[in-house]
XYZ file of C-alpha atoms in Angstrom:
435
model
C -7.928 33.646 -7.063
C -10.665 31.820 -4.727
C -10.604 31.818 -1.008
C -9.531 29.113 1.251
C -11.928 27.918 4.152
C -12.031 29.526 7.375
C -12.024 26.143 9.417
C -8.652 25.677 11.275
C -6.852 22.404 10.586
C -7.133 21.383 14.322
C -10.669 21.842 14.378
C -11.139 19.701 11.235
C -8.831 17.195 12.505
C -10.857 16.890 15.386
C -14.432 16.476 13.533
C -12.617 13.966 11.666
C -11.501 12.119 15.046
C -15.123 12.181 16.273
C -16.540 10.551 12.873
C -13.642 7.898 12.861
C -14.398 6.945 16.596
C -18.060 6.638 15.748
C -17.261 4.443 12.866
C -15.364 1.058 13.925
C -16.934 -0.918 10.965
C -18.252 0.334 7.364
C -21.847 -0.071 8.521
C -21.200 2.325 11.149
C -19.433 4.817 8.913
C -22.324 4.930 6.702
C -24.493 5.489 9.778
C -22.196 8.429 11.062
C -22.288 9.675 7.160
C -26.254 9.666 7.130
C -26.385 11.272 10.400
C -24.320 14.226 9.336
C -26.017 14.321 6.179
C -29.556 14.498 7.459
C -28.333 17.457 10.027
C -27.043 19.379 6.836
C -30.439 18.993 5.096
C -30.044 16.135 3.034
C -33.024 13.877 2.600
C -32.940 10.120 2.800
C -34.413 8.605 -0.498
C -35.556 4.819 -0.961
C -33.470 2.897 -3.880
C -36.322 0.863 -4.612
C -38.564 3.648 -5.786
C -38.725 4.726 -9.476
C -37.456 8.296 -9.427
C -37.946 8.671 -13.268
C -41.704 9.112 -12.566
C -40.930 12.050 -10.629
C -39.527 15.204 -11.537
C -36.470 17.468 -10.252
C -39.181 19.928 -9.006
C -40.533 17.241 -6.519
C -37.393 15.681 -5.557
C -35.114 17.386 -2.813
C -32.105 19.189 -4.133
C -29.687 17.359 -1.467
C -30.372 13.772 -0.957
C -28.814 10.347 -0.104
C -29.532 6.507 -0.353
C -27.729 4.025 1.257
C -27.200 0.088 1.166
C -25.301 -1.998 3.934
C -21.867 -0.296 4.023
C -22.067 1.930 1.100
C -23.776 5.034 0.596
C -24.350 7.534 -2.287
C -25.017 11.354 -1.810
C -25.771 14.289 -4.251
C -26.549 17.927 -4.363
C -28.116 19.238 -7.473
C -27.530 23.158 -7.263
C -28.566 25.430 -9.998
C -26.014 24.856 -12.793
C -27.450 22.557 -15.600
C -26.565 19.137 -15.496
C -26.662 18.556 -19.263
C -24.350 21.466 -20.016
C -22.070 21.570 -16.837
C -22.012 17.697 -16.091
C -21.297 16.504 -12.448
C -18.307 15.958 -10.003
C -18.147 12.645 -8.622
C -16.100 12.283 -5.430
C -15.332 8.530 -4.351
C -13.651 6.997 -1.177
C -14.045 3.991 0.634
C -15.923 3.091 4.104
C -14.042 -0.408 4.694
C -10.364 -0.821 6.164
C -8.377 -4.079 6.601
C -9.082 -5.863 9.738
C -10.012 -9.316 11.196
C -13.377 -10.350 10.590
C -15.160 -13.052 12.457
C -16.358 -16.268 10.550
C -19.993 -17.445 10.241
C -19.208 -20.079 13.203
C -16.937 -17.723 15.090
C -16.808 -19.006 18.641
C -14.620 -22.005 19.391
C -12.729 -23.474 22.485
C -9.222 -24.312 22.569
C -7.139 -25.503 25.843
C -9.455 -24.128 27.873
C -9.855 -20.719 26.286
C -12.995 -19.205 24.710
C -11.780 -17.834 21.560
C -12.936 -16.306 18.084
C -12.376 -17.989 14.507
C -11.357 -15.126 12.321
C -10.066 -14.159 8.939
C -8.034 -11.317 7.538
C -10.165 -8.884 5.562
C -7.966 -7.094 3.036
C -4.255 -6.280 3.071
C -3.960 -6.351 6.787
C -0.595 -5.696 8.564
C -1.040 -8.641 10.673
C 1.639 -8.216 13.461
C -0.154 -4.942 14.322
C -3.271 -6.705 15.818
C -1.262 -8.367 18.552
C -1.455 -7.188 22.056
C -4.075 -4.930 21.253
C -7.320 -4.110 22.941
C -10.221 -5.433 20.647
C -13.812 -4.432 20.366
C -16.522 -6.240 18.214
C -18.528 -4.338 15.981
C -20.774 -4.533 12.485
C -24.139 -5.606 11.563
C -26.187 -8.439 12.950
C -29.213 -9.812 11.058
C -32.095 -11.688 12.607
C -35.656 -11.873 13.960
C -37.779 -9.781 16.305
C -41.139 -10.455 17.050
C -41.460 -12.514 13.941
C -40.001 -10.142 11.513
C -36.600 -10.093 9.909
C -34.220 -7.065 10.522
C -30.838 -5.905 10.894
C -29.196 -3.899 13.741
C -25.882 -2.199 14.152
C -24.084 -3.923 16.917
C -20.876 -2.448 18.622
C -18.990 -3.386 21.704
C -16.517 -0.916 22.291
C -14.945 -2.453 25.118
C -11.745 -4.585 25.253
C -13.451 -7.860 25.443
C -11.067 -9.579 23.029
C -7.216 -9.703 22.775
C -4.521 -11.529 20.689
C -1.629 -12.296 22.838
C 1.958 -12.401 21.115
C 4.192 -15.358 21.933
C 6.817 -14.579 24.681
C 10.314 -14.188 23.602
C 11.573 -16.734 25.754
C 9.335 -19.181 23.421
C 10.596 -17.485 20.238
C 14.263 -16.587 20.838
C 14.906 -15.455 17.031
C 11.946 -13.220 16.600
C 13.932 -10.251 16.809
C 16.737 -11.333 14.192
C 14.435 -13.270 11.935
C 11.142 -11.353 12.218
C 7.666 -12.189 13.485
C 6.008 -14.695 11.154
C 2.061 -14.924 11.923
C -0.058 -17.322 10.582
C -3.446 -16.098 9.696
C -5.073 -19.163 10.598
C -3.427 -20.392 13.796
C -1.989 -17.081 15.387
C -4.827 -14.447 15.034
C -7.601 -16.142 17.442
C -8.452 -13.539 19.989
C -9.219 -14.875 23.428
C -12.612 -13.972 24.929
C -12.591 -15.777 28.057
C -11.298 -18.728 29.979
C -15.054 -19.450 31.390
C -18.257 -20.723 29.795
C -20.559 -18.673 31.692
C -21.703 -16.705 28.591
C -21.015 -16.614 24.808
C -20.515 -13.888 22.080
C -23.847 -15.003 20.876
C -25.703 -14.449 24.045
C -24.248 -11.108 24.317
C -25.174 -10.136 20.639
C -28.964 -11.025 21.345
C -28.784 -9.205 24.791
C -27.322 -6.342 23.187
C -29.372 -5.973 20.106
C -32.693 -7.218 21.605
C -33.172 -9.827 18.772
C -35.053 -12.755 19.383
C -33.098 -15.093 17.052
C -29.609 -14.218 15.259
C -29.566 -15.598 11.736
C -26.325 -13.783 10.573
C -23.502 -11.735 11.474
C -21.332 -9.370 9.323
C -18.849 -8.538 12.215
C -15.524 -7.773 12.764
C -12.774 -6.536 15.465
C -11.759 -3.099 15.992
C -9.049 -1.274 18.099
C -11.092 0.222 21.154
C -8.074 3.262 21.638
C -9.786 6.183 20.572
C -8.344 8.283 17.462
C -6.455 11.253 18.794
C -4.474 14.313 17.619
C -0.542 13.950 18.461
C 2.938 15.203 17.555
C 5.156 17.598 19.512
C 3.145 20.534 17.663
C 0.072 18.537 17.570
C 0.381 18.370 13.691
C -0.447 14.564 13.441
C -3.376 12.267 13.604
C -3.129 8.869 15.297
C -5.822 6.653 14.482
C -7.408 3.485 13.053
C -8.971 3.212 9.636
C -7.654 6.592 8.242
C -7.268 4.489 5.264
C -10.109 5.525 4.292
C -12.399 7.168 6.511
C -10.320 9.901 6.536
C -10.932 10.473 2.763
C -14.786 9.856 3.341
C -15.007 12.693 5.637
C -13.232 15.136 3.453
C -15.757 14.208 0.857
C -18.540 14.640 3.475
C -17.357 17.941 4.555
C -16.962 19.247 1.091
C -20.401 17.853 0.267
C -21.913 19.739 3.031
C -20.327 22.959 2.725
C -20.908 23.678 -0.913
C -23.421 26.292 -2.327
C -26.124 26.144 -4.716
C -23.926 27.630 -7.300
C -21.512 24.681 -7.383
C -21.354 21.915 -9.884
C -23.845 19.023 -9.331
C -21.708 17.049 -6.816
C -22.149 13.375 -6.046
C -20.284 11.920 -3.087
C -19.718 7.908 -3.131
C -18.778 5.981 -0.092
C -18.132 2.457 -1.089
C -17.693 -0.659 0.876
C -15.044 -3.833 -0.104
C -12.681 -1.766 -1.766
C -9.922 -3.503 0.347
C -10.730 -6.771 -1.197
C -11.283 -5.896 -4.823
C -14.615 -3.663 -4.985
C -16.517 -6.659 -6.591
C -19.881 -6.777 -4.792
C -23.305 -5.588 -4.851
C -22.414 -2.489 -3.104
C -18.742 -1.992 -4.307
C -17.231 0.401 -6.908
C -17.015 -2.686 -9.445
C -20.941 -3.354 -8.919
C -23.801 -1.459 -10.490
C -24.709 0.599 -7.370
C -22.996 3.917 -8.746
C -24.099 3.598 -12.072
C -27.907 2.627 -11.494
C -27.969 5.667 -9.173
C -26.444 8.071 -11.540
C -29.072 7.008 -14.170
C -31.711 7.642 -11.915
C -30.346 11.026 -11.039
C -29.686 12.032 -15.012
C -33.179 10.780 -15.935
C -34.957 13.338 -13.079
C -32.391 16.117 -13.361
C -31.331 15.783 -17.066
C -33.813 14.147 -19.447
C -34.711 10.353 -20.356
C -33.217 10.583 -23.905
C -31.168 7.361 -24.810
C -27.817 9.109 -24.983
C -28.298 11.557 -22.115
C -26.168 9.354 -19.575
C -23.057 9.258 -22.096
C -23.472 13.207 -22.743
C -23.358 13.878 -19.201
C -20.489 11.756 -18.292
C -18.565 13.258 -21.091
C -18.930 16.404 -19.268
C -18.235 14.921 -15.884
C -15.113 14.675 -13.548
C -14.404 12.023 -10.855
C -12.177 12.461 -8.128
C -11.016 9.176 -6.428
C -9.736 9.954 -2.913
C -7.719 7.212 -0.998
C -4.821 7.839 1.225
C -1.341 8.019 -0.132
C 2.043 6.640 0.948
C 4.012 9.291 2.511
C 7.615 9.040 3.040
C 8.905 7.120 5.982
C 12.098 8.533 7.531
C 13.360 5.290 8.253
C 12.893 3.651 4.877
C 13.331 6.579 2.573
C 14.959 4.284 -0.110
C 11.515 2.599 -0.609
C 10.227 5.721 -2.513
C 11.362 6.710 -5.982
C 13.355 9.950 -6.183
C 11.399 12.929 -6.784
C 8.115 11.177 -5.635
C 8.467 11.224 -1.996
C 5.018 12.950 -0.407
C 5.717 14.421 3.102
C 2.851 14.402 5.766
C 1.477 18.146 5.898
C 2.824 18.804 2.408
C -0.567 18.983 0.720
C -2.694 16.704 -1.577
C -0.660 13.950 -3.416
C -1.703 12.966 -6.883
C -0.869 9.347 -7.645
C 0.019 8.146 -11.192
C 0.824 4.809 -12.641
C 1.486 3.968 -16.320
C -0.460 0.747 -16.233
C -3.592 2.332 -14.862
C -3.339 1.012 -11.356
C -4.341 4.889 -10.601
C -6.810 6.485 -13.285
C -4.736 9.843 -13.269
C -4.042 11.163 -16.938
C -2.734 14.451 -18.231
C -6.210 16.211 -18.269
C -7.356 14.995 -14.991
C -3.971 16.053 -13.469
C -3.918 19.333 -14.946
C -7.537 20.175 -13.605
C -6.647 19.048 -10.228
C -3.429 21.088 -10.131
C -5.370 24.291 -11.378
C -7.674 23.871 -8.421
C -4.746 23.664 -6.172
C -3.178 26.920 -7.537
C -6.470 28.777 -7.531
C -6.534 28.525 -3.646
C -2.642 28.359 -3.275
C -2.650 25.018 -1.966
C 0.708 23.031 -2.551
C 0.474 19.764 -4.122
C 2.654 16.452 -4.377
C 3.474 13.635 -6.462
C 3.414 9.883 -6.048
C 4.743 7.220 -8.417
C 5.951 3.883 -6.978
C 9.367 2.536 -7.576
C 9.538 0.679 -10.791
C 10.535 -2.449 -9.076
C 7.539 -2.557 -6.469
C 3.974 -3.681 -7.197
C 1.336 -1.081 -6.998
C -1.722 -0.874 -5.329
C -4.915 0.299 -6.560
C -8.138 2.258 -5.702
C -11.827 2.776 -7.254
C -10.420 5.194 -9.748
C -9.716 2.995 -12.669
C -12.795 1.000 -11.870
C -15.101 4.338 -11.992
C -13.187 5.549 -14.914
C -13.592 2.222 -16.964
C -17.197 1.946 -15.976
C -18.714 5.479 -16.436
C -16.112 6.430 -19.130
C -15.521 9.442 -16.893
C -12.115 11.633 -16.665
C -10.891 10.354 -13.458
C -7.913 11.436 -11.123
C -6.373 9.378 -8.116
C -5.456 11.563 -5.019
C -5.040 11.229 -1.364
C -3.667 12.718 1.854
C -0.021 11.243 2.737
C 0.221 8.931 5.653
C 2.173 6.372 7.245
C 1.704 2.825 8.587
C -0.904 2.166 6.195
C -2.928 -0.998 6.663
C -1.743 -1.159 10.685
C -4.353 -1.332 13.044
C -3.031 2.212 13.858
C -1.934 4.892 11.316
C -0.682 8.497 10.920
C -1.437 11.284 8.893
C -1.011 15.189 8.709
C -3.799 17.411 10.219
C -3.114 20.472 7.824
C -3.288 17.628 4.912
C -6.862 16.764 5.821
C -8.397 20.410 5.402
C -6.173 21.176 2.388
C -7.878 18.097 0.506
C -11.323 19.216 1.367
C -10.697 22.767 0.183
C -9.598 21.529 -3.074
C -12.463 19.399 -3.460
C -14.636 22.530 -2.963
C -12.841 24.525 -5.273
C -13.236 21.759 -8.080
C -16.972 21.831 -7.644
C -16.919 25.763 -7.809
C -14.997 26.142 -10.869
C -16.350 25.601 -14.304
C -14.402 23.601 -16.657
């Protein structure tokens, strides 16, 4: 039986909290990931270069490339790629939130406000009465040159106030009904002394702002909580927690591990259909370049490597809510701090099959980590992940797993501190164990 990691759940949870606090947007999440990879000895590569004209001896054994809100990292190790295949670990950097429209600033009834639109399946009511900052990427010109600048105001400059109960007397009996167009415009100010655009130019130093990719975020930091400090209360657990589990596993592996690839995709919450999403060609193009260098350039090499490879799609899972126990299928009620959750769906909303499940279970058993199962009630619609997309696009054996959580798609979410490090340990075990 293999040994578990020596890192404590509390230390790992605190590391995750630091990571999430640095990552209010997908762009910031990629920056935080890249910074940690560089500190771990990874080298950043230029995706536009022709790797095929190089060879494995001249390329780093640990490297990454990034594109907007997505990043792909890999470490080669000593095990032959053509014989052993690769372990592909995938998660996503984006989370449901409120995104600014292109012409975001507006005035209404004497207030300066922002025009926003929901990104992904937002639990809208949770964004009311919160202290909100603005973050993302800004594109513009500096000294005549086009450039992109990370932007973050991590101060409470915006707020979406609730309507007083005196003006909505039935709200507690009939429920809050939020109109995404009319009711979610945050208030910035009651004066015209300055504007968000002016603030952006001041903070970024740009001479001219040409475009924005900005959203709102909760400025309250993530924290460890619970009576025994067994939980993490945080924004963006779905799915930056999974990103950090992959990042931690990737940087902890030794050279004798399987060739491992970590994928951090943007746009999963809106279907992954983008140039940098899992449905785009970013991953396949990158893997093709990697295989051409570390394998060989024969016509069927890609297919040979994929046939020996394994993909783990890691996305947070629906934990049992004690106040809504009947919303879970009997026998498939994952609990927080109960271990990694294996997700299955017969209509392939999750990519788990018999083979992939068996391999993941064996890894859990090897290091004495408990595992749980989730299958949605037959009368409810099931969400999906990058798992089926990756399985179909690469013809690779794939499993969908995640750590159990509550308040999924809320502005603030909750998960178990122990679950976080258990998933990381299983990912490391998968990379160490031969098929």
